[in-house]
Tab-separated table of C-alpha atoms and ligand atoms in Angstrom:
chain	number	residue	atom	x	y	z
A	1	UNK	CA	-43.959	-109.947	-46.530
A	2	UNK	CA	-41.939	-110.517	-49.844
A	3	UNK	CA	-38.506	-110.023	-48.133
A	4	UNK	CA	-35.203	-112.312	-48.810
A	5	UNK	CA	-32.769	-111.807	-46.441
A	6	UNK	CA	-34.421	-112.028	-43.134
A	7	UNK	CA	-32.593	-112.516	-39.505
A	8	UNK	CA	-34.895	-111.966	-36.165
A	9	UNK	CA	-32.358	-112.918	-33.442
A	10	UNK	CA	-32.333	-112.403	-29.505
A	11	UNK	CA	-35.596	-110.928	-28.412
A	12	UNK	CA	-38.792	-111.745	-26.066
A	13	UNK	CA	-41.804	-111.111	-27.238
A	14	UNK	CA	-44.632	-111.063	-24.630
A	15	UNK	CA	-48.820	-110.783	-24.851
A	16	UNK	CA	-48.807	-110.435	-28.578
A	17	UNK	CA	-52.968	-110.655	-29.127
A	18	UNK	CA	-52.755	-112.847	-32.513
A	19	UNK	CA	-49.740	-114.884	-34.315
A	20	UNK	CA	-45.950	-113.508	-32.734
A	21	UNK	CA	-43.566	-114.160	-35.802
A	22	UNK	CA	-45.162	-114.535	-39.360
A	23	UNK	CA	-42.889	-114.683	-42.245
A	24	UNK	CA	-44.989	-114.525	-45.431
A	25	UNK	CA	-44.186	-114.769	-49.226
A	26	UNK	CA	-40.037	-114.804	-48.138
A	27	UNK	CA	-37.269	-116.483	-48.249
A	28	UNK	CA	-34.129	-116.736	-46.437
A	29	UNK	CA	-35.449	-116.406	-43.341
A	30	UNK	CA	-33.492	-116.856	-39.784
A	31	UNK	CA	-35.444	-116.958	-36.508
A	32	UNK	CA	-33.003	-117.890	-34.002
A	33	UNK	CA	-32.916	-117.217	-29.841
A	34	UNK	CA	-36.273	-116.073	-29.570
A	35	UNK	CA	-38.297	-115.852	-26.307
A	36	UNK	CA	-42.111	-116.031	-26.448
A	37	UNK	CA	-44.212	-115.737	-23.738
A	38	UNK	CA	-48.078	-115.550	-23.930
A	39	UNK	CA	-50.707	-116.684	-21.313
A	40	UNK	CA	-51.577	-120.170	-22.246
A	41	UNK	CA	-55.066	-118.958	-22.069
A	42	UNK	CA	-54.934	-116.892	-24.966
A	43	UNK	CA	-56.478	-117.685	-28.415
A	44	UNK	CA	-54.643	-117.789	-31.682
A	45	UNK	CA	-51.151	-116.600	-29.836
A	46	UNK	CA	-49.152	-118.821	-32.855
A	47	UNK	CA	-45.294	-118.947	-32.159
A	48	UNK	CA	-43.762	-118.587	-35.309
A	49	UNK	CA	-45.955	-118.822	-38.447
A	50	UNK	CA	-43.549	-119.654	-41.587
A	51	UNK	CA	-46.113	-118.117	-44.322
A	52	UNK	CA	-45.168	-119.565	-48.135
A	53	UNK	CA	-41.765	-119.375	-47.496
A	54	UNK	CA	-38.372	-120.600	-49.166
A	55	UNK	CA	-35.204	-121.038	-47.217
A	56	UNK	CA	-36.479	-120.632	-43.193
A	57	UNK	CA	-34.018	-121.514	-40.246
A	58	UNK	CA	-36.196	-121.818	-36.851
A	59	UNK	CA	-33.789	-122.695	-34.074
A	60	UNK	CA	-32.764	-121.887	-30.486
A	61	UNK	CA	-36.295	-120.506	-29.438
A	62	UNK	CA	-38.208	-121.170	-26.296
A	63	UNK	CA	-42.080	-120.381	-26.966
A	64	UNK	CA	-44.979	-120.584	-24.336
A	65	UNK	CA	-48.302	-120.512	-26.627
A	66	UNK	CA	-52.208	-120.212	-26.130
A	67	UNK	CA	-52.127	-121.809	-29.427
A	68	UNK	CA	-49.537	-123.743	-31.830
A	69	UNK	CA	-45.523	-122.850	-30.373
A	70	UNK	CA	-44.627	-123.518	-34.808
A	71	UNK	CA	-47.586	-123.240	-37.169
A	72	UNK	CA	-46.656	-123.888	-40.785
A	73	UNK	CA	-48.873	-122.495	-43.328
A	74	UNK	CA	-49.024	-121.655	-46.981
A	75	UNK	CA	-52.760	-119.919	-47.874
A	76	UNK	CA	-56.298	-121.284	-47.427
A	77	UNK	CA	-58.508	-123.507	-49.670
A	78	UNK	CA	-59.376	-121.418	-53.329
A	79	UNK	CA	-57.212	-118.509	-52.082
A	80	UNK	CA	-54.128	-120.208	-51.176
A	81	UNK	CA	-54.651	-122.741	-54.479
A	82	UNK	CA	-54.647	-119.561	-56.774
A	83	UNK	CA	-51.372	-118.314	-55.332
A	84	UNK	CA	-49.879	-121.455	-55.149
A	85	UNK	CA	-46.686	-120.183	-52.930
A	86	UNK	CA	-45.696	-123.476	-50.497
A	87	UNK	CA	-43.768	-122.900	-47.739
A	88	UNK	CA	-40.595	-125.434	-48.345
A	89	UNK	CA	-36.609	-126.162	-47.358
A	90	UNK	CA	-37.726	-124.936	-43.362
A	91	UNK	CA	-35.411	-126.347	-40.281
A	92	UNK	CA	-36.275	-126.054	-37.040
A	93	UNK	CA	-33.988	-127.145	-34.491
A	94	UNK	CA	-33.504	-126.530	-30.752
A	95	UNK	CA	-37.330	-125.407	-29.977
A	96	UNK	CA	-38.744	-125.770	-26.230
A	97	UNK	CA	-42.188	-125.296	-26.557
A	98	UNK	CA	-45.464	-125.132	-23.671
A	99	UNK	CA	-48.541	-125.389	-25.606
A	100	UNK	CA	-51.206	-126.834	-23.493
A	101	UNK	CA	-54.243	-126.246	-25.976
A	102	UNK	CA	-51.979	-126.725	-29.164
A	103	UNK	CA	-49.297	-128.169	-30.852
A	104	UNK	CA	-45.138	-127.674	-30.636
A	105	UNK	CA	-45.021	-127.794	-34.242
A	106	UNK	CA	-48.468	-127.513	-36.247
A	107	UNK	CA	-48.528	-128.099	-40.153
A	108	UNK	CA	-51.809	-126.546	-41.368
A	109	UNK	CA	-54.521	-126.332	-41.166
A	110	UNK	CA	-53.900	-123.439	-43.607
A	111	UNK	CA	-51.563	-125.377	-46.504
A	112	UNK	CA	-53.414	-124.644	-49.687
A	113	UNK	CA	-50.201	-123.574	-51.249
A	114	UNK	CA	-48.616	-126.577	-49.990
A	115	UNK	CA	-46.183	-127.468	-47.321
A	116	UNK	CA	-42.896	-129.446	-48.584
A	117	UNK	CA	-39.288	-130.547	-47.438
A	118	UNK	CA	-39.830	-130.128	-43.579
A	119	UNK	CA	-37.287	-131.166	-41.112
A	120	UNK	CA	-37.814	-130.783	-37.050
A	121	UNK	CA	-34.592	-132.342	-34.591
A	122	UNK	CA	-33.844	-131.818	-31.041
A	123	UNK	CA	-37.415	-130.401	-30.203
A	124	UNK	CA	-38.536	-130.487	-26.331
A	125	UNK	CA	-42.628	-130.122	-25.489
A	126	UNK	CA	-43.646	-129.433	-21.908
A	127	UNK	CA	-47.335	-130.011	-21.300
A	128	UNK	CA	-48.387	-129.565	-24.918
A	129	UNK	CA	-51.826	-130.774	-26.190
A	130	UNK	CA	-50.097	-132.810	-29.344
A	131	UNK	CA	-46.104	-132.715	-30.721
A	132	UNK	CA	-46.182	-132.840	-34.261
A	133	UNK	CA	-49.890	-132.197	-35.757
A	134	UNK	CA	-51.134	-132.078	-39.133
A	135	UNK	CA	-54.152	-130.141	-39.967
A	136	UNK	CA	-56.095	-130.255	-43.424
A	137	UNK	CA	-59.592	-130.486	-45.121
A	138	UNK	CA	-61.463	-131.202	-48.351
A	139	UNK	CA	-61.211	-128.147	-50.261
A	140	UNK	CA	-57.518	-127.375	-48.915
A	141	UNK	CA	-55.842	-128.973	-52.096
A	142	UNK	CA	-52.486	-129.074	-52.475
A	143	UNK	CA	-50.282	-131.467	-50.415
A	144	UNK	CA	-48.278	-132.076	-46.749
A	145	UNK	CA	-45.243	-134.530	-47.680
A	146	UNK	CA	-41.870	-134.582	-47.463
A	147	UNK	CA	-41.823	-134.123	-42.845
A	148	UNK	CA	-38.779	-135.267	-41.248
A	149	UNK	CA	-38.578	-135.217	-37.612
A	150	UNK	CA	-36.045	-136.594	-34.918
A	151	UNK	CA	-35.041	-136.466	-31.057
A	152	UNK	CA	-38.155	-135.053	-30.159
A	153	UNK	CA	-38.375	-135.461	-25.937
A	154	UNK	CA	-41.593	-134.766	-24.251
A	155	UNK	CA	-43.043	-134.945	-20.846
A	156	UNK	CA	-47.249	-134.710	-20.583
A	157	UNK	CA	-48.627	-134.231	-23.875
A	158	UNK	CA	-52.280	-135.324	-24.392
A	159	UNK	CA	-51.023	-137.206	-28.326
A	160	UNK	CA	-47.858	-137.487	-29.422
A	161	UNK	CA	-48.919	-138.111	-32.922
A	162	UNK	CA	-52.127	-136.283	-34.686
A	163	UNK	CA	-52.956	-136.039	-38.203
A	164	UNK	CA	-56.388	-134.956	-38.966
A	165	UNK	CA	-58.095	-134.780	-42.517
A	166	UNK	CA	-61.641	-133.216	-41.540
A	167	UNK	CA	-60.320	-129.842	-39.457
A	168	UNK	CA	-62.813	-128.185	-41.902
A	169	UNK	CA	-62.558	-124.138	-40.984
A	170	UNK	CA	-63.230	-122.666	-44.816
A	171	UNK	CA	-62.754	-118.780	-45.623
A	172	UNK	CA	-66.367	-119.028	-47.202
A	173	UNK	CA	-68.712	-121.566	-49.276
A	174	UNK	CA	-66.657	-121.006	-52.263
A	175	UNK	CA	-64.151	-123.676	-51.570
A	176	UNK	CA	-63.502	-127.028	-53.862
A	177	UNK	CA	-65.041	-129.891	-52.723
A	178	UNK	CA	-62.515	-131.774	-55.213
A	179	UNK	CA	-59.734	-130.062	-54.119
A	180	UNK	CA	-58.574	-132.787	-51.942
A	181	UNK	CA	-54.983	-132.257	-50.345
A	182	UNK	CA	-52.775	-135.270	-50.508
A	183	UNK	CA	-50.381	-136.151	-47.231
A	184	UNK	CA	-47.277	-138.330	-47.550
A	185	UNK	CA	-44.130	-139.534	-46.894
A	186	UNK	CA	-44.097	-138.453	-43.066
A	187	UNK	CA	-41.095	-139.228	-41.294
A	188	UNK	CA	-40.729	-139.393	-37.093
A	189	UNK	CA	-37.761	-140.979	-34.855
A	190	UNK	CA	-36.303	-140.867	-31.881
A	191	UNK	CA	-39.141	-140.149	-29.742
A	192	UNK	CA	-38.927	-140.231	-26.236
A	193	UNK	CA	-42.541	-138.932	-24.571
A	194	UNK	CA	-43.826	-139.708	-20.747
A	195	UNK	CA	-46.912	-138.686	-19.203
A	196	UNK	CA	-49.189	-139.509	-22.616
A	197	UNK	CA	-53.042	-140.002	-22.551
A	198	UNK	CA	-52.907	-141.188	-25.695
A	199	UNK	CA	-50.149	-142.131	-28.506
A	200	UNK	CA	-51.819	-141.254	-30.927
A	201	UNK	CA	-54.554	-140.113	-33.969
A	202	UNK	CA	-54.365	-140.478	-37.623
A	203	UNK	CA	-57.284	-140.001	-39.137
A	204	UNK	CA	-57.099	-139.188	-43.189
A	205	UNK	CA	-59.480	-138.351	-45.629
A	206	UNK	CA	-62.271	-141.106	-46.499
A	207	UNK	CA	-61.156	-142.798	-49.806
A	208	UNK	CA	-58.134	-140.670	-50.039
A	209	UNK	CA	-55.875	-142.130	-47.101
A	210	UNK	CA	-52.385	-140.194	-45.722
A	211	UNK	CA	-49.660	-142.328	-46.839
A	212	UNK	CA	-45.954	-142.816	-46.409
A	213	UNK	CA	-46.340	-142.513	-42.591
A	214	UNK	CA	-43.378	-144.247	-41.054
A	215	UNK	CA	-42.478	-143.581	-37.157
A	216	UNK	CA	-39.580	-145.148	-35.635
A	217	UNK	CA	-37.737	-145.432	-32.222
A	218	UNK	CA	-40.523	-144.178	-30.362
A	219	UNK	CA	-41.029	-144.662	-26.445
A	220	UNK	CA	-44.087	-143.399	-25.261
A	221	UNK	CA	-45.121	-143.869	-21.488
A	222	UNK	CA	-48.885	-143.524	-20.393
A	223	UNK	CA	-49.831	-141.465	-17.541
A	224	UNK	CA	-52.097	-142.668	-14.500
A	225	UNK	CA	-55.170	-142.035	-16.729
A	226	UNK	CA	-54.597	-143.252	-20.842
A	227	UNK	CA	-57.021	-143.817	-23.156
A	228	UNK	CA	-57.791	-147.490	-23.569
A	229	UNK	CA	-57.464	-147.327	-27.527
A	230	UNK	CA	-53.800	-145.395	-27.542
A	231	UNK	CA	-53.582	-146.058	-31.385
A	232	UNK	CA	-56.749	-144.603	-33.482
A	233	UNK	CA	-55.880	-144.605	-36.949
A	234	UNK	CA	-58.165	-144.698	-40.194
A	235	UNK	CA	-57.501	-144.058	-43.759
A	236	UNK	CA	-53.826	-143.886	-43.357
A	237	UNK	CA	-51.105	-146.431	-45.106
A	238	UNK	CA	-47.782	-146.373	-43.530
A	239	UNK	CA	-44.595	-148.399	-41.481
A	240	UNK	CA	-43.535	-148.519	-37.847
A	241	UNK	CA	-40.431	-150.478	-35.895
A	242	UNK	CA	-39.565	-150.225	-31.985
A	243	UNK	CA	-42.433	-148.526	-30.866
A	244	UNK	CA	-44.114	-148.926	-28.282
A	245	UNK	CA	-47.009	-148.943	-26.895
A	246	UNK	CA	-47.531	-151.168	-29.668
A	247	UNK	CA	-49.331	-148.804	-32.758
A	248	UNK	CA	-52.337	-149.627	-35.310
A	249	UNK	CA	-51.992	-152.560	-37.667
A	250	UNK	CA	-52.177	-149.498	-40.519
A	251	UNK	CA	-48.883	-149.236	-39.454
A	252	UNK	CA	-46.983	-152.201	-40.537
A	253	UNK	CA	-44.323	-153.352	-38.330
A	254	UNK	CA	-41.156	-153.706	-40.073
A	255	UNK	CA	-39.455	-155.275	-37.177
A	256	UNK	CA	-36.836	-153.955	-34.940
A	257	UNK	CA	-34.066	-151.571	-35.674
A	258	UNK	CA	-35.951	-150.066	-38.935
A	259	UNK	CA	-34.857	-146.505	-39.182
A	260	UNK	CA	-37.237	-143.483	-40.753
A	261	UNK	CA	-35.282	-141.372	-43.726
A	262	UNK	CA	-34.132	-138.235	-42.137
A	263	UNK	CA	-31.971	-136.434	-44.932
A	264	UNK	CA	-28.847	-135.894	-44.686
A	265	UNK	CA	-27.580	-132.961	-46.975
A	266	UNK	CA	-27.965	-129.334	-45.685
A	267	UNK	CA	-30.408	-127.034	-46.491
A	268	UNK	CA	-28.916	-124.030	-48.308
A	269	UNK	CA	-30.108	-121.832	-45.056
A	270	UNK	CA	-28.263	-123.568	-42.864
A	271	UNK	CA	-25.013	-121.841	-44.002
A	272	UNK	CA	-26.832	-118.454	-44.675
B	1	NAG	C1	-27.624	-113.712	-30.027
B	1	NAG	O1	-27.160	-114.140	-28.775
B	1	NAG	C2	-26.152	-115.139	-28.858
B	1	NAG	C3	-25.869	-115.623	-27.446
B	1	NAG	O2	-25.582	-114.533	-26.623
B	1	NAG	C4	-24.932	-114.585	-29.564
B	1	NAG	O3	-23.949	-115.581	-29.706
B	1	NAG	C5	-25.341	-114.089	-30.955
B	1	NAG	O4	-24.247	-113.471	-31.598
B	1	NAG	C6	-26.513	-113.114	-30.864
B	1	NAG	N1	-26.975	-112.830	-32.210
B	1	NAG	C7	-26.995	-111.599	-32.694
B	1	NAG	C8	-27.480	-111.475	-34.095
B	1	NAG	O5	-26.680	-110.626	-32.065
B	2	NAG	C1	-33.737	-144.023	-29.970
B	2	NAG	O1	-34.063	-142.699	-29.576
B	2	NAG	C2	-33.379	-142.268	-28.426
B	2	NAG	C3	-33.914	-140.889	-28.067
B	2	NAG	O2	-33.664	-139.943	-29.070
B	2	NAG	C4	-31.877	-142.253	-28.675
B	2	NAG	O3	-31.202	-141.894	-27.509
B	2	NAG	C5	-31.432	-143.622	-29.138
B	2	NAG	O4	-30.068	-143.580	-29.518
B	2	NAG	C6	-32.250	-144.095	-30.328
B	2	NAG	N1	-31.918	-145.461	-30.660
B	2	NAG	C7	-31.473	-145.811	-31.860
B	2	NAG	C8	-31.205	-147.257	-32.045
B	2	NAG	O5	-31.286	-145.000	-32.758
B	3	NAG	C1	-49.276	-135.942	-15.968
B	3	NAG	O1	-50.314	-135.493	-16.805
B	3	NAG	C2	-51.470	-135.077	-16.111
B	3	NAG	C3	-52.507	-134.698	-17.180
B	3	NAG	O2	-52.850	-135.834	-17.927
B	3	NAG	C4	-51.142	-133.911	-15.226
B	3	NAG	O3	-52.300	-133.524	-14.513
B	3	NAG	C5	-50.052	-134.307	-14.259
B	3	NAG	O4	-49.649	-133.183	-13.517
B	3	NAG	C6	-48.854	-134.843	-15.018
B	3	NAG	N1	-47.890	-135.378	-14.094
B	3	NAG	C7	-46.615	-134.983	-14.058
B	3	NAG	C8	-45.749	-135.685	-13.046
B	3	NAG	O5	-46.171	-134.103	-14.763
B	4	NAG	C1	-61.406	-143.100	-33.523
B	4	NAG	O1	-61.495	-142.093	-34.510
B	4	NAG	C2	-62.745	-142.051	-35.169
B	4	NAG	C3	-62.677	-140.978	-36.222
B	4	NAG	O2	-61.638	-141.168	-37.080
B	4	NAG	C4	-63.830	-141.742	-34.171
B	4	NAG	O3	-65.074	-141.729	-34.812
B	4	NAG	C5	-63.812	-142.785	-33.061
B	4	NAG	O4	-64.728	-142.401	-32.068
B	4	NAG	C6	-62.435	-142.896	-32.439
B	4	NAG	N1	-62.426	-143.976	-31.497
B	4	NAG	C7	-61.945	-143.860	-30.264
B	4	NAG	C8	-62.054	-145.076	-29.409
B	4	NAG	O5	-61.455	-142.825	-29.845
């Protein structure tokens, strides 16, 4: 906690009973070539938990969960409002992730400080429940925006994409039923998945949709079994182009060879 300067390189970590890595309040932050194992039966087993913090470099890790392999977070509902600390400028790059209950890469639901200026490439999930979730609630405040993600492969994966607005989950009954967190500008391409029940879920808030969802490039195969409805989206505004199978009309299809922002410039960690 509260530390700038931060490089946790080359170990395994194995049967942690709660969250493995979890950077809080930091900044400059390197997590590179790390090996965590933990039976995929275990609860609340979190990866790497970037905590409100500045300046994070995730890459090289391989990370069997119980729970999310990445879980971004910055506070929860009234707490996490008052301290106001996002976590922004993080990287991850060069993740392999088994998550069967959970997520590779998890942005909530805990974001009350916000969650900003995200970028994911050249992520691999191996019999994960979803790849890129986003978690949030009334009461949360705050705001999810700013995701990029690219050259994400992954091979059985129950949704590719989930974005859910009514996770719920409070500290206590104190919580503000106004405080209603805002999601946008969420960026995915190059997506390569097989063995998918179902593409995907995007459900935001009623009367305060996600927006600035745009997905790109993305071939998703069904298994033996899919849903019938692959595409479930409400209260969400957003663009798609080459994707297939073919997503929600919320989605408006720009035509082919439409290509989702994914920012070019360097964060300052990635020469730290
Ligand atoms: C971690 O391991 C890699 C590969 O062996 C090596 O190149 C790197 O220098 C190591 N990092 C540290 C901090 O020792
Ligand atoms: C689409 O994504 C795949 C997988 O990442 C990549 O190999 C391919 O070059 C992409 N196509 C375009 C037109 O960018
Ligand atoms: C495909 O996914 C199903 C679960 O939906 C799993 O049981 C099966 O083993 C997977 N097949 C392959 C070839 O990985
Ligand atoms: C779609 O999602 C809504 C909630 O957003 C849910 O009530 C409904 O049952 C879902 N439909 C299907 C077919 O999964």
């Amino acid at each position: 906690m509260y530390s700038q300067g931060v490089q946790i390189s080359n170990l395994t970590l194995m049967n942690s009973p709660s969250w493995n890595v979890h950077p809080v309040y930091s900044s400059n932050v390197v997590v590179q070539g790390i090996t965590i194992l933990a039976p995929v039966t275990s609860p609340n087993t979190d990866g790497i938990n970037p905590d409100s913090c500045t300046n994070t470099r995730i890459e090289d890790c391989y990370i069997v969960s119980g729970d999310d392999c990445i879980a971004v977070k910055s506070g929860w509902d009234e707490y996490g409002i008052k301290f106001g600390m996002p976590t922004k400028q993080l990287l991850i790059r060069r993740l392999t992730c088994i998550s069967p209950f959970s997520a590779v890469i998890a942005l909530g639901s805990e974001m009350s400080g916000g969650i900003e200026d995200v970028r994911a490439e050249d992520i691999t999930g191996i019999n994960s429940e979803s790849a890129v979730r986003i978690k949030t609630a009334v009461g949360r405040g705050n705001y999810v925006k700013d995701i990029y993600v690219r050259r994400m492969t992954m091979k059985t994966m129950k949704m590719v994409f989930w974005m859910a607005g009514n996770y719920g989950s409070h500290p206590d009954n104190e919580y503000d039923p106004n405080a209603i967190p805002v999601i946008q500008n969420i960026n995915f391409r190059d997506v390569v998945a097989e063995n998918v029940t179902m593409a995907a879920r995007l459900e935001g808030i009623p009367g305060h949709p996600f927006t600035g969802i745009c997905i790109s490039n993305a071939t998703i195969e069904l298994t033996k079994k899919p849903k019938k409805i692959q595409w479930n989206c409400t209260e969400i505004a957003g663009v798609s182009s080459d994707v297939t199978p073919k997503p929600c009309n919320l989605l408006k299809d720009l035509g082919s060879q439409n290509t989702c922002n994914f920012p070019e410039d360097d964060f300052p960690i990635v020469k730290f």
